[in-house]
Short mmCIF file of C-alpha atoms in Angstrom, two decimals:
data_model
loop_
_atom_site.label_atom_id
_atom_site.label_comp_id
_atom_site.label_asym_id
_atom_site.label_seq_id
_atom_site.Cartn_x
_atom_site.Cartn_y
_atom_site.Cartn_z
CA UNK A 224 0.00 0.00 0.00
CA UNK A 225 1.41 3.38 -1.04
CA UNK A 226 1.97 6.42 1.12
CA UNK A 227 -1.09 8.31 -0.25
CA UNK A 228 -3.33 5.24 0.31
CA UNK A 229 -2.13 4.93 3.93
CA UNK A 230 -2.91 8.60 4.56
CA UNK A 231 -6.37 8.16 3.02
CA UNK A 232 -7.12 5.19 5.29
CA UNK A 233 -5.89 7.04 8.38
CA UNK A 234 -8.03 10.09 7.57
CA UNK A 235 -11.33 8.18 7.57
CA UNK A 236 -13.85 9.04 10.27
CA UNK A 237 -16.90 7.17 11.54
CA UNK A 238 -19.41 8.81 9.17
CA UNK A 239 -17.33 7.98 6.08
CA UNK A 240 -16.96 4.36 7.22
CA UNK A 241 -20.73 4.04 7.79
CA UNK A 242 -21.40 5.11 4.19
CA UNK A 243 -19.26 2.22 2.86
CA UNK A 244 -20.63 -1.21 1.94
CA UNK A 245 -19.57 -4.34 3.86
CA UNK A 246 -17.36 -5.49 0.94
CA UNK A 247 -15.60 -2.08 0.89
CA UNK A 248 -15.05 -2.29 4.65
CA UNK A 249 -13.61 -5.84 4.37
CA UNK A 250 -11.18 -4.60 1.67
CA UNK A 251 -10.17 -1.63 3.86
CA UNK A 252 -9.64 -3.95 6.85
CA UNK A 253 -7.29 -6.10 4.74
CA UNK A 254 -5.33 -2.97 3.74
CA UNK A 255 -4.88 -2.17 7.43
CA UNK A 256 -3.73 -5.76 8.10
CA UNK A 257 -6.78 -6.69 10.19
CA UNK A 258 -7.54 -10.42 10.12
CA UNK A 259 -10.66 -12.40 11.08
CA UNK A 260 -13.16 -10.00 9.47
CA UNK A 261 -15.31 -12.64 7.75
CA UNK A 262 -18.71 -13.07 9.37
CA UNK A 263 -18.53 -9.77 11.27
CA UNK A 264 -21.48 -7.37 11.16
CA UNK A 265 -21.00 -3.93 9.60
CA UNK A 266 -20.91 -2.22 13.00
CA UNK A 267 -18.25 -4.63 14.34
CA UNK A 268 -16.20 -4.20 11.15
CA UNK A 269 -16.22 -0.40 11.50
CA UNK A 270 -14.87 -0.56 15.05
CA UNK A 271 -12.19 -3.09 14.10
CA UNK A 272 -11.07 -0.61 11.39
CA UNK A 273 -11.08 2.35 13.81
CA UNK A 274 -9.06 0.23 16.24
CA UNK A 275 -6.57 -0.71 13.49
CA UNK A 276 -6.32 2.95 12.44
CA UNK A 277 -5.54 4.06 16.00
CA UNK A 278 -2.88 1.33 16.42
CA UNK A 279 -1.19 2.36 13.14
CA UNK A 280 -0.86 5.86 14.56
CA UNK A 281 0.71 4.44 17.74
CA UNK A 282 -2.46 5.00 19.79
CA UNK A 283 -4.77 2.62 21.65
CA UNK A 284 -8.49 2.28 20.92
CA UNK A 285 -11.00 1.67 23.69
CA UNK A 286 -14.73 1.24 24.11
CA UNK A 287 -17.09 0.84 27.04
CA UNK A 288 -20.32 1.91 28.69
CA UNK A 289 -20.05 5.13 30.68
CA UNK A 290 -20.87 5.27 34.36
CA UNK A 291 -20.87 8.87 35.61
CA UNK A 292 -19.93 9.11 39.30
CA UNK A 293 -21.32 11.76 41.72
CA UNK A 294 -18.00 13.72 41.55
CA UNK A 295 -18.62 14.57 37.87
CA UNK A 296 -16.05 12.29 36.21
CA UNK A 297 -16.80 8.83 34.87
CA UNK A 298 -15.41 5.48 33.75
CA UNK A 299 -16.03 3.34 30.70
CA UNK A 300 -16.99 -0.09 32.07
CA UNK A 301 -16.53 -3.20 29.96
CA UNK A 302 -19.50 -5.45 29.04
CA UNK A 303 -17.01 -8.37 29.11
CA UNK A 304 -16.83 -8.00 32.92
CA UNK A 305 -20.59 -7.31 33.28
CA UNK A 306 -19.86 -3.60 33.94
CA UNK A 307 -17.94 -4.36 37.15
CA UNK A 308 -15.36 -1.71 38.12
CA UNK A 309 -11.90 -2.99 37.16
CA UNK A 310 -8.27 -1.86 36.73
CA UNK A 311 -8.61 -1.60 32.92
CA UNK A 312 -11.56 0.85 33.05
CA UNK A 313 -11.09 4.03 31.02
CA UNK A 314 -11.24 7.41 32.81
CA UNK A 315 -13.47 10.10 31.25
CA UNK A 316 -12.89 13.67 32.45
CA UNK A 317 -15.74 16.01 33.57
CA UNK A 318 -14.90 18.40 30.68
CA UNK A 319 -15.46 15.61 28.10
CA UNK A 320 -18.73 14.62 29.79
CA UNK A 321 -19.99 18.24 29.64
CA UNK A 322 -18.72 18.89 26.10
CA UNK A 323 -20.47 15.89 24.54
CA UNK A 324 -23.46 15.81 26.93
CA UNK A 325 -22.56 12.29 28.06
CA UNK A 326 -24.80 10.37 30.46
CA UNK A 327 -24.62 7.07 32.33
CA UNK A 328 -25.29 4.27 29.84
CA UNK A 329 -23.68 5.93 26.81
CA UNK A 330 -21.53 3.53 24.77
CA UNK A 331 -18.39 5.59 24.09
CA UNK A 332 -15.45 4.59 21.90
CA UNK A 333 -12.31 6.47 20.97
CA UNK A 334 -8.56 6.85 21.28
CA UNK A 335 -7.12 6.25 24.74
CA UNK A 336 -3.71 6.61 26.37
CA UNK A 337 -2.01 4.44 29.01
CA UNK A 338 -1.81 5.78 32.58
CA UNK A 339 0.96 8.31 33.27
CA UNK A 340 3.11 8.22 36.38
CA UNK A 341 0.91 8.49 39.47
CA UNK A 342 -2.26 7.57 37.52
CA UNK A 343 -4.15 4.28 37.89
CA UNK A 344 -6.39 4.19 34.82
CA UNK A 345 -6.31 4.52 31.06
CA UNK A 346 -7.70 7.90 29.94
CA UNK A 347 -9.93 8.83 27.00
CA UNK A 348 -8.10 11.16 24.59
CA UNK A 349 -10.52 11.56 21.68
CA UNK A 350 -14.18 10.56 21.37
CA UNK A 351 -14.74 8.79 18.03
CA UNK A 352 -18.33 7.58 18.53
CA UNK A 353 -21.20 7.76 21.02
CA UNK A 354 -23.79 4.95 20.84
CA UNK A 355 -22.35 3.92 17.44
CA UNK A 356 -23.06 7.42 16.03
CA UNK A 357 -20.77 10.40 15.46
CA UNK A 358 -20.46 12.68 18.56
CA UNK A 359 -22.22 15.55 16.69
CA UNK A 360 -25.34 13.42 16.09
CA UNK A 361 -25.39 12.18 19.71
CA UNK A 362 -25.19 15.75 21.05
CA UNK A 363 -28.53 16.68 19.42
CA UNK A 364 -30.59 13.80 20.86
CA UNK A 365 -33.74 14.28 22.95
CA UNK A 366 -33.75 12.96 26.53
CA UNK A 367 -35.58 9.62 26.93
CA UNK A 368 -38.23 11.01 29.32
CA UNK A 369 -39.16 13.73 26.77
CA UNK A 370 -39.75 11.26 23.91
CA UNK A 371 -43.36 10.45 22.91
CA UNK A 372 -44.48 6.88 23.81
CA UNK A 373 -46.84 5.05 21.43
CA UNK A 374 -48.52 1.65 21.21
CA UNK A 375 -46.35 -0.94 19.40
CA UNK A 376 -47.06 -0.76 15.65
CA UNK A 377 -44.29 -2.93 14.16
CA UNK A 378 -44.15 -6.68 14.74
CA UNK A 379 -41.13 -8.74 15.78
CA UNK A 380 -41.40 -12.00 13.82
CA UNK A 381 -40.14 -14.93 15.91
CA UNK A 382 -40.68 -17.94 13.63
CA UNK A 383 -37.45 -19.16 12.02
CA UNK A 384 -37.25 -22.87 11.15
CA UNK A 385 -40.37 -25.05 10.56
CA UNK A 386 -39.38 -27.33 13.47
CA UNK A 387 -39.22 -24.39 15.95
CA UNK A 388 -42.80 -24.85 17.16
CA UNK A 389 -42.61 -22.72 20.33
CA UNK A 390 -41.78 -19.58 18.31
CA UNK A 391 -44.54 -20.37 15.79
CA UNK A 392 -47.05 -20.70 18.64
CA UNK A 393 -45.87 -17.39 20.17
CA UNK A 394 -46.30 -15.66 16.79
CA UNK A 395 -49.88 -16.98 16.55
CA UNK A 396 -51.09 -16.56 20.14
CA UNK A 397 -48.95 -13.79 21.70
CA UNK A 398 -47.30 -11.78 18.90
CA UNK A 399 -44.65 -9.33 20.10
CA UNK A 400 -44.28 -5.78 18.77
CA UNK A 401 -41.39 -3.33 19.01
CA UNK A 402 -41.94 -1.50 22.29
CA UNK A 403 -43.87 -4.33 24.00
CA UNK A 404 -43.75 -5.28 27.67
CA UNK A 405 -44.16 -9.00 28.26
CA UNK A 406 -44.03 -11.42 31.20
CA UNK A 407 -43.40 -15.16 30.95
CA UNK A 408 -45.03 -16.48 34.14
CA UNK A 409 -44.36 -20.09 35.19
CA UNK A 410 -43.12 -22.25 38.09
CA UNK A 411 -39.36 -23.04 38.31
CA UNK A 412 -37.85 -25.74 36.06
CA UNK A 413 -40.51 -25.45 33.33
CA UNK A 414 -38.30 -24.20 30.49
CA UNK A 415 -38.59 -20.40 30.76
CA UNK A 416 -34.86 -19.87 30.15
CA UNK A 417 -34.93 -22.12 27.06
CA UNK A 418 -37.90 -20.13 25.74
CA UNK A 419 -35.93 -16.90 26.28
CA UNK A 420 -32.98 -18.46 24.41
CA UNK A 421 -35.26 -19.27 21.48
CA UNK A 422 -36.67 -15.72 21.47
CA UNK A 423 -33.11 -14.30 21.53
CA UNK A 424 -32.02 -16.42 18.56
CA UNK A 425 -35.19 -15.54 16.63
CA UNK A 426 -34.61 -11.81 17.19
CA UNK A 427 -30.97 -11.95 16.04
CA UNK A 428 -31.89 -14.06 12.99
CA UNK A 429 -34.99 -12.20 11.78
CA UNK A 430 -34.16 -8.67 12.96
CA UNK A 431 -30.43 -7.91 12.72
CA UNK A 432 -31.23 -4.17 13.15
CA UNK A 433 -32.35 -4.81 16.77
CA UNK A 434 -29.76 -4.46 19.56
CA UNK A 435 -30.33 -7.47 21.83
CA UNK A 436 -29.36 -7.60 25.52
CA UNK A 437 -29.96 -10.72 27.65
CA UNK A 438 -29.92 -9.73 31.33
CA UNK A 439 -29.53 -12.66 33.75
CA UNK A 440 -30.13 -11.83 37.42
CA UNK A 441 -29.58 -14.43 40.14
CA UNK A 442 -28.97 -17.28 37.68
CA UNK A 443 -26.47 -20.15 38.06
CA UNK A 444 -22.99 -19.54 36.51
CA UNK A 445 -23.35 -22.56 34.17
CA UNK A 446 -26.63 -21.11 32.83
CA UNK A 447 -24.79 -17.86 32.04
CA UNK A 448 -22.11 -19.77 30.08
CA UNK A 449 -24.79 -21.69 28.19
CA UNK A 450 -26.59 -18.44 27.26
CA UNK A 451 -23.34 -16.76 26.14
CA UNK A 452 -22.53 -19.70 23.86
CA UNK A 453 -25.98 -20.04 22.32
CA UNK A 454 -26.98 -16.37 21.83
CA UNK A 455 -25.36 -13.86 19.45
CA UNK A 456 -26.44 -10.73 21.35
CA UNK A 457 -24.93 -9.13 24.46
CA UNK A 458 -25.30 -11.28 27.60
CA UNK A 459 -24.95 -9.44 30.93
CA UNK A 460 -25.20 -11.35 34.19
CA UNK A 461 -25.09 -11.17 37.96
CA UNK A 462 -25.05 -14.73 39.33
CA UNK A 463 -26.87 -15.95 42.47
CA UNK A 464 -23.63 -15.94 44.53
CA UNK A 465 -23.25 -12.15 44.13
CA UNK A 466 -24.76 -9.62 46.59
CA UNK A 467 -28.11 -7.83 45.96
CA UNK A 468 -26.26 -4.52 45.34
CA UNK A 469 -24.56 -6.13 42.34
CA UNK A 470 -27.88 -7.42 40.90
CA UNK A 471 -29.33 -3.91 41.14
CA UNK A 472 -26.23 -2.18 39.69
CA UNK A 473 -26.14 -4.49 36.65
CA UNK A 474 -29.88 -4.09 35.96
CA UNK A 475 -29.74 -0.30 36.24
CA UNK A 476 -26.71 0.20 33.95
CA UNK A 477 -28.28 -2.11 31.32
CA UNK A 478 -31.52 -0.10 31.40
CA UNK A 479 -29.55 3.18 31.13
CA UNK A 480 -27.61 1.79 28.15
CA UNK A 481 -30.86 0.77 26.45
CA UNK A 482 -32.37 4.23 27.04
CA UNK A 483 -29.33 5.94 25.48
CA UNK A 484 -29.60 3.69 22.39
CA UNK A 485 -33.33 4.47 22.06
CA UNK A 486 -32.51 8.20 22.25
CA UNK A 487 -30.37 7.58 19.15
CA UNK A 488 -33.43 6.01 17.40
CA UNK A 489 -32.27 2.39 17.80
CA UNK A 490 -34.56 -0.59 18.43
CA UNK A 491 -33.53 -2.47 21.60
CA UNK A 492 -34.82 -5.75 23.06
CA UNK A 493 -34.01 -6.73 26.68
CA UNK A 494 -34.71 -10.30 27.79
CA UNK A 495 -34.70 -10.27 31.61
CA UNK A 496 -34.40 -13.52 33.58
CA UNK A 497 -35.85 -13.04 36.11
CA UNK A 498 -37.76 -10.00 37.34
CA UNK A 499 -38.67 -11.97 40.51
CA UNK A 500 -35.03 -12.28 41.60
CA UNK A 501 -34.42 -8.61 40.74
CA UNK A 502 -37.38 -7.62 42.96
CA UNK A 503 -35.95 -9.76 45.78
CA UNK A 504 -32.62 -7.92 45.39
CA UNK A 505 -34.39 -4.54 45.71
CA UNK A 506 -36.35 -5.94 48.67
CA UNK A 507 -33.08 -6.76 50.47
CA UNK A 508 -31.85 -3.17 49.97
CA UNK A 509 -34.87 -0.95 50.72
CA UNK A 510 -35.36 0.26 54.31
CA UNK A 511 -38.30 -1.32 56.13
CA UNK A 512 -41.55 0.68 55.83
CA UNK A 513 -43.75 -1.67 57.86
CA UNK A 514 -45.97 -2.43 54.85
CA UNK A 515 -45.22 -6.01 53.82
CA UNK A 516 -46.97 -7.64 50.86
CA UNK A 517 -47.52 -11.36 50.29
CA UNK A 518 -44.26 -13.30 49.95
CA UNK A 519 -42.49 -11.02 52.43
CA UNK A 520 -41.89 -8.24 49.87
CA UNK A 521 -41.73 -4.64 51.14
CA UNK A 522 -44.28 -2.40 49.39
CA UNK A 523 -41.51 0.08 48.44
CA UNK A 524 -39.37 -2.69 46.90
CA UNK A 525 -41.73 -2.94 43.91
CA UNK A 526 -41.23 0.70 42.80
CA UNK A 527 -37.87 0.22 41.04
CA UNK A 528 -38.68 -3.07 39.20
CA UNK A 529 -41.97 -1.48 38.07
CA UNK A 530 -40.05 1.54 36.77
CA UNK A 531 -37.57 -0.72 34.90
CA UNK A 532 -40.40 -2.75 33.34
CA UNK A 533 -42.30 0.44 32.48
CA UNK A 534 -39.30 1.82 30.57
CA UNK A 535 -40.28 -0.37 27.59
CA UNK A 536 -42.12 1.66 24.93
CA UNK A 537 -42.42 2.41 21.25
CA UNK A 538 -41.20 5.93 20.40
CA UNK A 539 -42.88 8.28 17.91
CA UNK A 540 -39.59 10.04 17.07
CA UNK A 541 -37.99 6.69 16.17
CA UNK A 542 -36.62 3.73 18.10
CA UNK A 543 -38.20 1.39 20.64
CA UNK A 544 -37.41 -0.54 23.81
CA UNK A 545 -38.97 -4.00 24.25
CA UNK A 546 -38.68 -5.87 27.57
CA UNK A 547 -39.63 -9.54 27.93
CA UNK A 548 -39.12 -10.76 31.51
CA UNK A 549 -39.65 -14.06 33.30
CA UNK A 550 -41.56 -14.17 36.59
CA UNK A 551 -41.52 -17.14 38.99
CA UNK A 552 -44.62 -18.46 40.72
CA UNK A 553 -45.06 -21.14 43.41
CA UNK A 554 -41.67 -20.29 44.98
#
C-alpha cells in the first residue's frame, strides 16, 4: 500500500466508514492488516477498522459503557466483565462529559492513552463515537423522558425454522411488537430460560437491526455460560452468589444503556431472567416501611422493578425498547 493510500485510510472518520458497503469495509480492513473479518457485522467491522487505524498511529483504541460518578467524572466499564469496576476501566474527564453531553449508559469509543506516572487508569483522549453514532449526532438527541411513547405498531417476527414450534405458537397466540412489555409467568424448572434463548435467537436471525441484551439476574454460573454460547447478542449477568447490590447495579446500567440507544433512534430488546429475583434484590436493599406484601416483599421494593419494566415503549420520534421478563410463581 502506497503512502497516499495509507494517509487516506488514516483520515477516515466514523461517518465515512458508515457510508461504505460491507465489501468495501472488508477490503479496507485487509489494507490495514486486520484479520478475522469474515462473518462480522458492519458495526463490528467499523470498530475493528477504527481500532486498526488508531494502532497504526501508535495509539490505543477503547470502548465501554459510561458510568458517571457523583463527583462529575466517569469510567467506561466493559460489558465483558458485566460492567464491574476494574483496573482496565477508562477514565473520562468532567470536561469531556460536559462537552459531549454524556450520560450514564452511553456507549463511548475512541482513542485512549495508558496511565501516566501516578495515575491508575487509562484515559480517554478523543471521542470517536457515542452509541455507534458520530459525537455531533449524539449531542442533538432528545432525553428519553421527553420522547413520545406510542402503542407498538411494528411486529417482531419470531418464527425461524419449521421445526421451531414454540416460536410459531408465540407468533400466533402472543405476537410481540417493538416497544412491548411481556411477562413469561411459570413455576421453576418449566423451560422459561430455554424459551428466552429461542426468542433471543429468533430476534438476532430475523431482525439484525435490533440491539439485543440478555440480562440474567440471580442465575447459576453454568446457565450464564450456556446463554453466552448459544446467543449472538450481548449477555450481561449477575449470578446468584453475588450480593443484591450487584444485581441492582447491573440491571440499572443495562436499562440506562438501552435508554441511550433508544434516544439515538435504535430498536432495543431486553430479555430479563428473572424480574422476581431482581425484585428480591431490591427488597433486600430498601429500608423497612412496615408495609409487607404477600411473599415477604416490602411495598416500596416494587417501585424500582416497576419503573424498569415500564421503561419499555415504542417511540414516535424513532426507536423502541422492548422488555420480555420471566416471573416465577409457586416459589
